[in-house]
Tab-separated table of C-alpha atoms in Angstrom:
chain	number	residue	atom	x	y	z
M	5	MET	CA	16.423	-18.338	-4.915
M	6	LEU	CA	16.017	-21.804	-5.965
M	7	LEU	CA	13.510	-23.934	-4.036
M	8	GLY	CA	13.016	-27.457	-5.844
M	9	GLY	CA	13.960	-26.082	-8.710
M	10	VAL	CA	11.352	-23.139	-8.758
M	11	THR	CA	12.792	-19.343	-9.259
M	12	ALA	CA	11.390	-16.812	-6.674
M	13	MET	CA	11.801	-13.260	-6.934
M	14	PHE	CA	11.148	-10.949	-4.375
M	15	LEU	CA	9.605	-7.426	-5.884
M	16	GLY	CA	8.800	-5.735	-2.305
M	17	SER	CA	12.613	-6.129	-1.066
M	18	CYS	CA	14.264	-2.588	-0.479
M	19	SER	CA	16.738	-1.389	-3.627
M	20	LEU	CA	19.563	-3.573	-3.062
M	21	LEU	CA	22.485	-1.039	-3.832
M	22	PRO	CA	26.118	-2.204	-4.536
M	23	THR	CA	28.718	-1.847	-1.904
M	24	ARG	CA	30.643	1.031	-1.890
M	25	THR	CA	31.891	3.708	0.994
M	26	ILE	CA	30.381	6.541	1.470
M	27	GLN	CA	32.509	9.561	2.729
M	28	SER	CA	30.458	12.239	5.095
M	29	GLN	CA	29.791	15.185	3.578
M	30	ALA	CA	32.360	18.031	3.842
M	31	ASN	CA	31.367	21.864	4.490
M	32	GLN	CA	29.774	20.696	7.479
M	33	SER	CA	31.736	22.343	10.226
M	34	GLN	CA	29.687	23.600	13.566
M	35	PRO	CA	30.226	26.517	14.984
M	36	GLN	CA	32.977	26.929	17.530
M	37	SER	CA	32.572	28.529	20.931
M	38	ASN	CA	34.657	30.361	23.160
M	39	ASP	CA	33.154	27.946	25.635
M	40	ASN	CA	35.119	24.912	26.252
M	41	SER	CA	32.114	23.246	27.742
M	42	PRO	CA	28.944	24.233	25.522
M	43	ALA	CA	25.553	22.908	26.894
M	44	ILE	CA	24.214	20.397	25.033
M	45	VAL	CA	20.784	21.032	24.010
M	46	PRO	CA	18.202	17.686	23.464
M	47	PRO	CA	16.044	17.808	20.256
M	48	ALA	CA	12.494	19.227	22.509
M	49	ILE	CA	10.558	16.301	22.348
M	50	PHE	CA	12.780	14.921	25.130
M	51	SER	CA	12.807	18.393	26.854
M	52	SER	CA	9.344	18.517	27.004
M	53	THR	CA	8.259	15.047	27.968
M	54	GLY	CA	11.447	13.229	29.416
M	55	ASP	CA	10.198	10.362	28.318
M	56	PRO	CA	12.943	7.347	27.958
M	57	ASN	CA	9.993	5.437	25.748
M	58	PHE	CA	8.930	7.607	23.561
M	59	VAL	CA	9.038	5.178	20.515
M	60	VAL	CA	6.566	2.932	22.752
M	61	GLY	CA	4.268	6.149	22.735
M	62	VAL	CA	5.154	6.814	18.477
M	63	VAL	CA	4.506	2.911	17.603
M	64	GLN	CA	0.725	3.117	19.675
M	65	LYS	CA	-0.243	6.580	17.642
M	66	VAL	CA	1.149	4.977	13.985
M	67	GLY	CA	1.079	1.592	14.080
M	68	GLY	CA	-2.061	1.045	13.014
M	69	ALA	CA	-1.346	3.165	9.806
M	70	VAL	CA	1.299	1.182	8.609
M	71	VAL	CA	0.252	-1.951	6.091
M	72	ARG	CA	2.041	-4.798	4.353
M	73	ILE	CA	1.708	-4.783	0.530
M	74	ASP	CA	2.071	-8.203	-1.538
M	75	SER	CA	2.353	-8.268	-5.069
M	76	ALA	CA	2.254	-10.765	-7.984
M	77	ARG	CA	3.247	-10.501	-11.429
M	78	THR	CA	3.328	-12.986	-14.364
M	79	VAL	CA	6.615	-13.267	-16.759
M	80	THR	CA	6.235	-14.812	-20.360
M	81	SER	CA	9.494	-15.981	-21.560
M	82	ARG	CA	10.345	-18.377	-23.967
M	83	VAL	CA	12.278	-21.172	-23.025
M	84	PRO	CA	12.970	-24.082	-25.396
M	85	ASP	CA	11.174	-27.869	-24.654
M	86	GLY	CA	13.055	-31.069	-24.232
M	87	PHE	CA	13.045	-31.764	-27.907
M	88	ASN	CA	14.226	-28.163	-28.712
M	89	ASP	CA	18.022	-30.232	-27.136
M	90	PRO	CA	20.431	-30.613	-30.329
M	91	PHE	CA	20.503	-34.237	-29.207
M	92	PHE	CA	16.633	-34.360	-30.396
M	93	ARG	CA	16.649	-32.232	-33.286
M	94	ARG	CA	19.081	-34.864	-34.677
M	95	PHE	CA	15.760	-37.482	-34.720
M	96	PHE	CA	13.033	-35.030	-34.552
M	97	GLY	CA	13.979	-32.334	-36.965
M	98	ASP	CA	14.325	-28.641	-36.195
M	99	GLY	CA	10.695	-28.199	-36.425
M	100	VAL	CA	9.736	-28.209	-32.594
M	101	GLN	CA	9.931	-23.942	-31.633
M	102	ALA	CA	10.589	-22.835	-27.910
M	103	GLN	CA	7.471	-22.489	-26.289
M	104	PRO	CA	6.409	-19.745	-23.879
M	105	ARG	CA	6.723	-20.461	-20.540
M	106	GLN	CA	5.110	-18.201	-17.480
M	107	ARG	CA	5.794	-17.713	-14.046
M	108	VAL	CA	4.630	-15.671	-11.421
M	109	GLU	CA	7.024	-13.372	-9.411
M	110	ARG	CA	5.630	-12.417	-5.805
M	111	GLY	CA	7.155	-10.126	-3.043
M	112	SER	CA	6.141	-7.602	-0.437
M	113	GLY	CA	6.902	-4.631	0.999
M	114	SER	CA	5.704	-1.757	3.044
M	115	GLY	CA	3.256	1.159	2.871
M	116	PHE	CA	1.552	3.732	5.043
M	117	ILE	CA	-1.815	5.353	4.918
M	118	ILE	CA	-2.181	8.731	4.132
M	119	SER	CA	-6.335	9.289	3.983
M	120	SER	CA	-8.709	7.500	5.797
M	121	SER	CA	-10.285	6.749	2.720
M	122	GLY	CA	-7.784	4.334	1.720
M	123	GLN	CA	-4.851	6.324	-0.356
M	124	ILE	CA	-1.715	4.211	0.688
M	125	LEU	CA	2.328	5.459	0.113
M	126	THR	CA	4.681	3.235	-0.744
M	127	ASN	CA	7.775	2.371	-3.070
M	128	ALA	CA	6.914	2.005	-7.173
M	129	HIS	CA	9.480	-1.176	-6.833
M	130	VAL	CA	6.923	-2.661	-4.513
M	131	VAL	CA	4.185	-2.670	-7.251
M	132	ASP	CA	5.936	-2.590	-10.463
M	133	GLY	CA	4.493	-4.393	-13.201
M	134	ALA	CA	2.218	-6.399	-10.887
M	135	ASP	CA	-0.974	-7.923	-11.871
M	136	GLU	CA	-2.026	-8.666	-7.999
M	137	VAL	CA	-2.187	-5.919	-5.187
M	138	THR	CA	-2.550	-7.382	-1.511
M	139	VAL	CA	-2.873	-4.875	1.319
M	140	THR	CA	-2.788	-6.136	5.054
M	141	LEU	CA	-3.720	-3.737	7.912
M	142	LYS	CA	-2.283	-4.207	10.938
M	143	ASP	CA	-5.598	-5.717	12.512
M	144	GLY	CA	-5.521	-8.686	10.103
M	145	ARG	CA	-7.699	-7.190	7.323
M	146	THR	CA	-6.908	-7.678	3.984
M	147	PHE	CA	-7.663	-5.440	0.566
M	148	ASP	CA	-6.950	-5.632	-2.800
M	149	GLY	CA	-5.003	-2.611	-4.281
M	150	LYS	CA	-5.455	-0.618	-7.216
M	151	VAL	CA	-2.217	0.943	-8.402
M	152	LEU	CA	-3.300	5.027	-8.987
M	153	GLY	CA	0.216	6.254	-10.113
M	154	GLU	CA	3.922	4.914	-9.570
M	155	ASP	CA	7.146	7.295	-10.243
M	156	PRO	CA	10.364	4.671	-11.051
M	157	VAL	CA	12.704	8.410	-11.078
M	158	THR	CA	11.857	8.797	-7.488
M	159	ASP	CA	10.764	5.282	-6.723
M	160	VAL	CA	6.968	6.643	-5.420
M	161	ALA	CA	3.623	4.906	-5.916
M	162	VAL	CA	0.186	5.327	-4.564
M	163	ILE	CA	-2.270	2.725	-4.106
M	164	LYS	CA	-6.098	2.701	-3.088
M	165	ILE	CA	-8.164	0.524	-1.201
M	166	ASN	CA	-12.131	0.290	-0.996
M	167	ALA	CA	-11.979	1.468	2.851
M	168	ASN	CA	-13.351	3.897	5.336
M	169	ASN	CA	-12.450	5.143	8.558
M	170	LEU	CA	-8.670	3.995	8.620
M	171	PRO	CA	-6.257	4.757	10.775
M	172	THR	CA	-3.545	7.789	8.952
M	173	VAL	CA	-0.088	9.241	10.020
M	174	ALA	CA	0.454	12.476	10.502
M	175	VAL	CA	3.217	14.213	8.186
M	176	GLY	CA	6.359	16.254	9.109
M	177	ASN	CA	8.561	18.058	7.318
M	178	SER	CA	11.531	17.151	5.930
M	179	GLU	CA	13.303	20.316	5.309
M	180	VAL	CA	14.054	20.812	8.405
M	181	LEU	CA	15.680	18.014	9.386
M	182	GLN	CA	19.161	17.347	11.361
M	183	PRO	CA	21.837	14.928	11.701
M	184	GLY	CA	21.751	13.313	15.151
M	185	GLU	CA	17.531	13.301	15.341
M	186	ALA	CA	16.052	10.225	16.512
M	187	VAL	CA	14.114	8.534	14.499
M	188	ILE	CA	12.106	4.870	14.020
M	189	ALA	CA	10.900	2.753	11.380
M	190	ILE	CA	8.162	0.444	11.143
M	191	GLY	CA	7.391	-2.096	8.711
M	192	ASN	CA	7.295	-5.750	7.606
M	193	PRO	CA	11.671	-6.929	7.020
M	194	LEU	CA	12.033	-10.375	5.636
M	195	GLY	CA	7.734	-10.893	6.198
M	196	LEU	CA	8.434	-10.084	10.066
M	197	ASN	CA	4.947	-7.745	10.032
M	198	ASN	CA	4.819	-4.560	12.371
M	199	SER	CA	8.715	-4.490	12.908
M	200	VAL	CA	10.189	-1.756	14.818
M	201	THR	CA	13.255	-0.323	14.814
M	202	SER	CA	15.016	2.541	15.848
M	203	GLY	CA	18.184	5.012	15.472
M	204	ILE	CA	19.037	8.369	14.172
M	205	ILE	CA	19.226	10.960	11.231
M	206	SER	CA	23.004	9.970	10.374
M	207	ALA	CA	23.106	12.614	7.280
M	208	THR	CA	20.754	14.559	4.888
M	209	GLY	CA	20.738	15.562	1.355
M	210	ARG	CA	23.036	12.211	0.138
M	211	SER	CA	22.879	12.052	-3.665
M	212	SER	CA	21.674	9.241	-6.029
M	213	THR	CA	24.852	9.259	-7.189
M	214	ASP	CA	26.340	8.731	-3.831
M	215	ILE	CA	24.653	5.622	-3.049
M	216	GLY	CA	25.067	4.213	-6.313
M	217	ALA	CA	21.485	5.189	-7.698
M	218	SER	CA	22.462	7.212	-10.558
M	219	ASP	CA	18.744	6.513	-12.408
M	220	LYS	CA	17.232	7.980	-9.304
M	221	ARG	CA	16.222	11.478	-9.135
M	222	VAL	CA	16.442	11.919	-4.994
M	223	ASP	CA	18.220	13.349	-2.502
M	224	TYR	CA	17.880	11.000	0.240
M	225	LEU	CA	18.065	10.721	4.238
M	226	GLN	CA	20.629	8.943	5.593
M	227	THR	CA	19.814	6.689	9.064
M	228	ASP	CA	21.091	4.365	11.205
M	229	ALA	CA	17.444	2.410	12.185
M	230	ALA	CA	17.693	-1.319	10.571
M	231	ILE	CA	16.446	-1.165	7.330
M	232	ASN	CA	16.251	-4.565	5.688
M	233	PRO	CA	14.184	-6.059	2.317
M	234	GLY	CA	10.752	-5.836	2.972
M	235	ASN	CA	11.200	-2.017	4.761
M	236	SER	CA	10.156	-0.968	1.440
M	237	GLY	CA	8.027	1.928	1.253
M	238	GLY	CA	7.635	2.040	5.335
M	239	PRO	CA	7.473	5.571	7.203
M	240	LEU	CA	10.539	6.817	8.552
M	241	LEU	CA	9.062	8.620	11.822
M	242	ASN	CA	10.199	11.626	14.334
M	243	ALA	CA	10.223	11.476	17.674
M	244	ARG	CA	6.729	13.242	17.516
M	245	GLY	CA	4.912	10.444	15.584
M	246	GLN	CA	5.347	12.441	11.979
M	247	VAL	CA	6.499	10.877	9.158
M	248	ILE	CA	9.117	12.619	7.578
M	249	GLY	CA	10.739	10.105	4.872
M	250	MET	CA	9.743	6.906	3.240
M	251	ASN	CA	12.516	3.795	3.853
M	252	THR	CA	13.608	2.574	0.391
M	253	ALA	CA	17.263	1.405	-0.132
M	254	ILE	CA	20.021	-0.447	1.579
M	255	ILE	CA	23.659	-0.663	0.417
M	256	GLN	CA	24.159	-4.215	0.142
M	257	GLY	CA	26.953	-5.596	2.933
M	258	ALA	CA	26.812	-2.613	4.676
M	259	GLN	CA	25.401	-2.280	8.211
M	260	GLY	CA	23.616	0.696	9.993
M	261	LEU	CA	23.450	2.295	6.179
M	262	GLY	CA	19.826	2.712	5.619
M	263	PHE	CA	18.021	5.458	3.040
M	264	ALA	CA	14.630	7.413	3.065
M	265	ILE	CA	13.182	8.945	0.440
M	266	PRO	CA	12.368	12.471	2.002
M	267	ILE	CA	8.629	12.853	2.314
M	268	ASN	CA	8.190	16.738	0.922
M	269	THR	CA	9.633	14.961	-2.080
M	270	VAL	CA	7.395	12.225	-1.585
M	271	GLN	CA	4.160	14.576	-1.230
M	272	LYS	CA	5.047	16.386	-4.297
M	273	VAL	CA	4.983	13.093	-6.155
M	274	ALA	CA	2.209	11.571	-4.784
M	275	GLN	CA	0.013	14.323	-5.128
M	276	GLU	CA	0.824	14.439	-8.991
M	277	LEU	CA	0.435	10.457	-9.072
M	278	ILE	CA	-3.202	11.037	-7.986
M	279	THR	CA	-3.949	13.893	-10.153
M	280	GLN	CA	-2.612	12.648	-13.261
M	281	GLY	CA	-1.499	9.389	-12.812
M	282	LYS	CA	1.991	9.939	-13.832
M	283	VAL	CA	5.124	12.690	-13.118
M	284	ASP	CA	7.032	14.387	-16.304
M	285	HIS	CA	10.668	15.177	-14.971
M	286	PRO	CA	12.386	18.074	-16.809
M	287	TYR	CA	15.026	16.268	-19.136
M	288	LEU	CA	17.779	17.984	-20.908
M	289	GLY	CA	19.330	14.599	-22.561
M	290	VAL	CA	23.327	15.007	-21.121
M	291	GLN	CA	25.482	12.914	-19.895
M	292	MET	CA	27.939	15.148	-17.135
M	293	ALA	CA	30.876	14.787	-15.197
M	294	THR	CA	31.934	16.932	-12.685
M	295	LEU	CA	35.105	18.886	-13.409
M	296	THR	CA	38.293	18.836	-11.030
M	297	PRO	CA	42.191	20.029	-11.892
M	298	GLN	CA	42.369	16.227	-12.010
M	299	VAL	CA	39.980	15.943	-14.111
M	300	LYS	CA	41.311	18.681	-16.374
M	301	GLU	CA	44.785	17.129	-16.551
M	302	ARG	CA	43.781	13.499	-17.703
M	303	ILE	CA	41.135	14.785	-20.756
M	304	ASN	CA	43.642	17.508	-21.982
M	305	GLU	CA	46.421	14.616	-21.888
M	306	ARG	CA	44.529	12.304	-23.782
M	307	LEU	CA	42.019	14.546	-26.129
M	308	GLY	CA	44.311	17.482	-26.313
M	309	ASP	CA	44.256	17.460	-29.945
M	310	ARG	CA	40.182	17.746	-30.146
M	311	ILE	CA	39.187	19.456	-27.235
M	312	ASN	CA	40.919	22.241	-24.881
M	313	ILE	CA	39.717	22.333	-21.725
M	314	THR	CA	40.562	25.830	-19.556
M	315	ALA	CA	38.894	25.819	-17.017
M	316	ASP	CA	39.580	23.549	-13.564
M	317	ARG	CA	35.815	23.703	-12.136
M	318	GLY	CA	32.302	23.432	-13.462
M	319	VAL	CA	30.663	20.467	-15.266
M	320	LEU	CA	31.443	18.725	-18.002
M	321	LEU	CA	29.693	17.637	-20.655
M	322	VAL	CA	30.575	13.875	-21.701
M	323	ARG	CA	27.315	12.973	-24.086
M	324	ILE	CA	24.444	14.793	-25.514
M	325	VAL	CA	21.499	12.474	-26.311
M	326	PRO	CA	21.058	13.061	-29.953
M	327	GLY	CA	17.319	14.532	-30.808
M	328	SER	CA	17.275	15.583	-27.010
M	329	PRO	CA	16.818	18.832	-26.113
M	330	ALA	CA	20.366	19.259	-25.246
M	331	ALA	CA	21.228	18.692	-28.911
M	332	ASN	CA	18.441	20.817	-30.269
M	333	ALA	CA	20.170	23.640	-28.835
M	334	GLY	CA	23.618	23.008	-29.797
M	335	LEU	CA	25.101	21.848	-26.809
M	336	ARG	CA	28.284	19.437	-27.363
M	337	PRO	CA	30.414	17.022	-25.797
M	338	GLY	CA	33.181	19.050	-24.291
M	339	ASP	CA	31.405	21.727	-23.193
M	340	ILE	CA	31.832	23.086	-19.771
M	341	ILE	CA	28.207	24.342	-18.134
M	342	GLN	CA	29.112	27.125	-15.545
M	343	SER	CA	25.730	28.768	-14.147
M	344	ILE	CA	22.073	27.982	-15.154
M	345	ASN	CA	19.834	30.852	-14.907
M	346	ASN	CA	22.427	32.506	-12.871
M	347	GLN	CA	22.814	30.372	-10.585
M	348	SER	CA	26.768	29.148	-10.326
M	349	VAL	CA	27.025	25.301	-10.641
M	350	THR	CA	30.559	23.410	-9.694
M	351	THR	CA	29.138	19.254	-9.644
M	352	VAL	CA	26.228	17.390	-11.253
M	353	GLU	CA	24.127	17.068	-8.078
M	354	GLU	CA	23.378	21.247	-8.597
M	355	VAL	CA	22.744	20.825	-12.408
M	356	GLN	CA	20.001	17.792	-11.491
M	357	ARG	CA	18.531	19.675	-8.705
M	358	ILE	CA	18.011	22.711	-10.651
M	359	VAL	CA	17.000	20.984	-13.639
M	360	GLU	CA	14.207	18.536	-11.349
M	361	ASN	CA	12.830	22.039	-10.098
M	362	SER	CA	12.685	23.397	-13.253
M	363	GLN	CA	9.213	23.856	-15.908
M	364	ILE	CA	8.971	21.617	-18.797
M	365	GLY	CA	9.055	23.905	-22.034
M	366	ASN	CA	10.628	26.780	-19.880
M	367	PRO	CA	13.934	27.479	-21.573
M	368	LEU	CA	16.792	27.604	-19.149
M	369	GLN	CA	19.971	30.053	-19.642
M	370	VAL	CA	22.616	27.740	-19.640
M	371	GLN	CA	26.062	29.693	-19.882
M	372	ILE	CA	29.032	27.162	-20.967
M	373	GLU	CA	32.630	27.352	-21.638
M	374	ARG	CA	33.914	26.377	-25.358
M	375	ASN	CA	37.348	26.026	-26.123
M	376	GLY	CA	38.082	28.849	-23.533
M	377	ARG	CA	35.347	31.075	-24.885
M	378	THR	CA	31.807	31.608	-23.107
M	379	THR	CA	28.818	31.509	-24.577
M	380	GLN	CA	25.179	31.670	-23.204
M	381	VAL	CA	22.387	28.822	-24.793
M	382	ALA	CA	19.024	28.754	-23.860
M	383	VAL	CA	18.266	25.029	-23.755
M	384	SER	CA	13.639	24.187	-22.675
M	385	PRO	CA	13.638	20.806	-20.941
M	386	ALA	CA	11.476	18.261	-22.054
M	387	PRO	CA	9.364	15.160	-20.379
M	388	LEU	CA	11.507	12.619	-19.233
M	389	PRO	CA	11.681	9.774	-21.414
M	390	VAL	CA	11.236	6.876	-18.765
M	391	GLN	CA	12.520	3.513	-19.885
M	392	ARG	CA	10.581	0.590	-17.644
M	393	GLU	CA	12.264	-2.871	-16.816
M	394	GLY	CA	10.660	-5.084	-19.271
């Protein structure tokens, strides 16, 4: 956004993902009943309360624990001054060098308080590289925030403010969520503080590949509750007022497609950030593709003189990072992963989940097919080398 010649960048916006079409997950068929008119059983919260205005109660219960987070960082770049223009160099020579210029990038996002002593959860991209972090409570009080740790791989960060007796959120269980459950989002979209939207869980288990965020290691919740830039880091709540996700991403140009990190994942990452200041993710060092009969046919047509793929299913290794655990174990491009620790795998997402849940340094037994022959290779995951944005 150009305002009078000044460039403004919003750090705290929800991650904007490329426009794409997301298909419904397969294999989610529902059991058939012999009864042509099966009874529809509403969620327990509605059966027990019968309150059509349950959102009001949730907001009154949780709203005070949702905060606004403003961040600022100074970016230095070398921009030539006017005398570095070729026209001026004709008169003044080449002695004038580009001078360092500084600009301040500001952004805002949301967060929620998890301890009465001032620990707050938000997205890592809200505070990434920030020199200053300011937290504003619903009652108007503001505090300087200290980033205890951030994990760009899952986009989770923990902030601490010096305050006591703060309202906190209750935490739910994201493992038991079902599509169709009612949810509520609270945050600060587009600078509009304490905004509330509601909807349902549209789907669970959306992989990072599904939503165009292949650099992340998260299986997301999908919701049609309105999520906009500035909602990042805010809570996604169930009908009982429990946090079941952290709002984090939207797909650019789409409507009714918002995504949240499951709270079970957020809690696991946050605990490591609080105790260690960082999170080490297991890493093999491979680039993969899900093998299908169509992919097999194309590869054999183009590369049949160098590689012989006989399997129709599995995970094809496309590239091996030099010096990585996979390279040290002897894995090669063209190998097809069939199982890991005796768990059959047929998709990239399945491999990623197994690796993410493994222990660094603890060997994984990887069964591969190579040129029509099956063999087993032990690969010891190493900590993922995280590259941060400049």
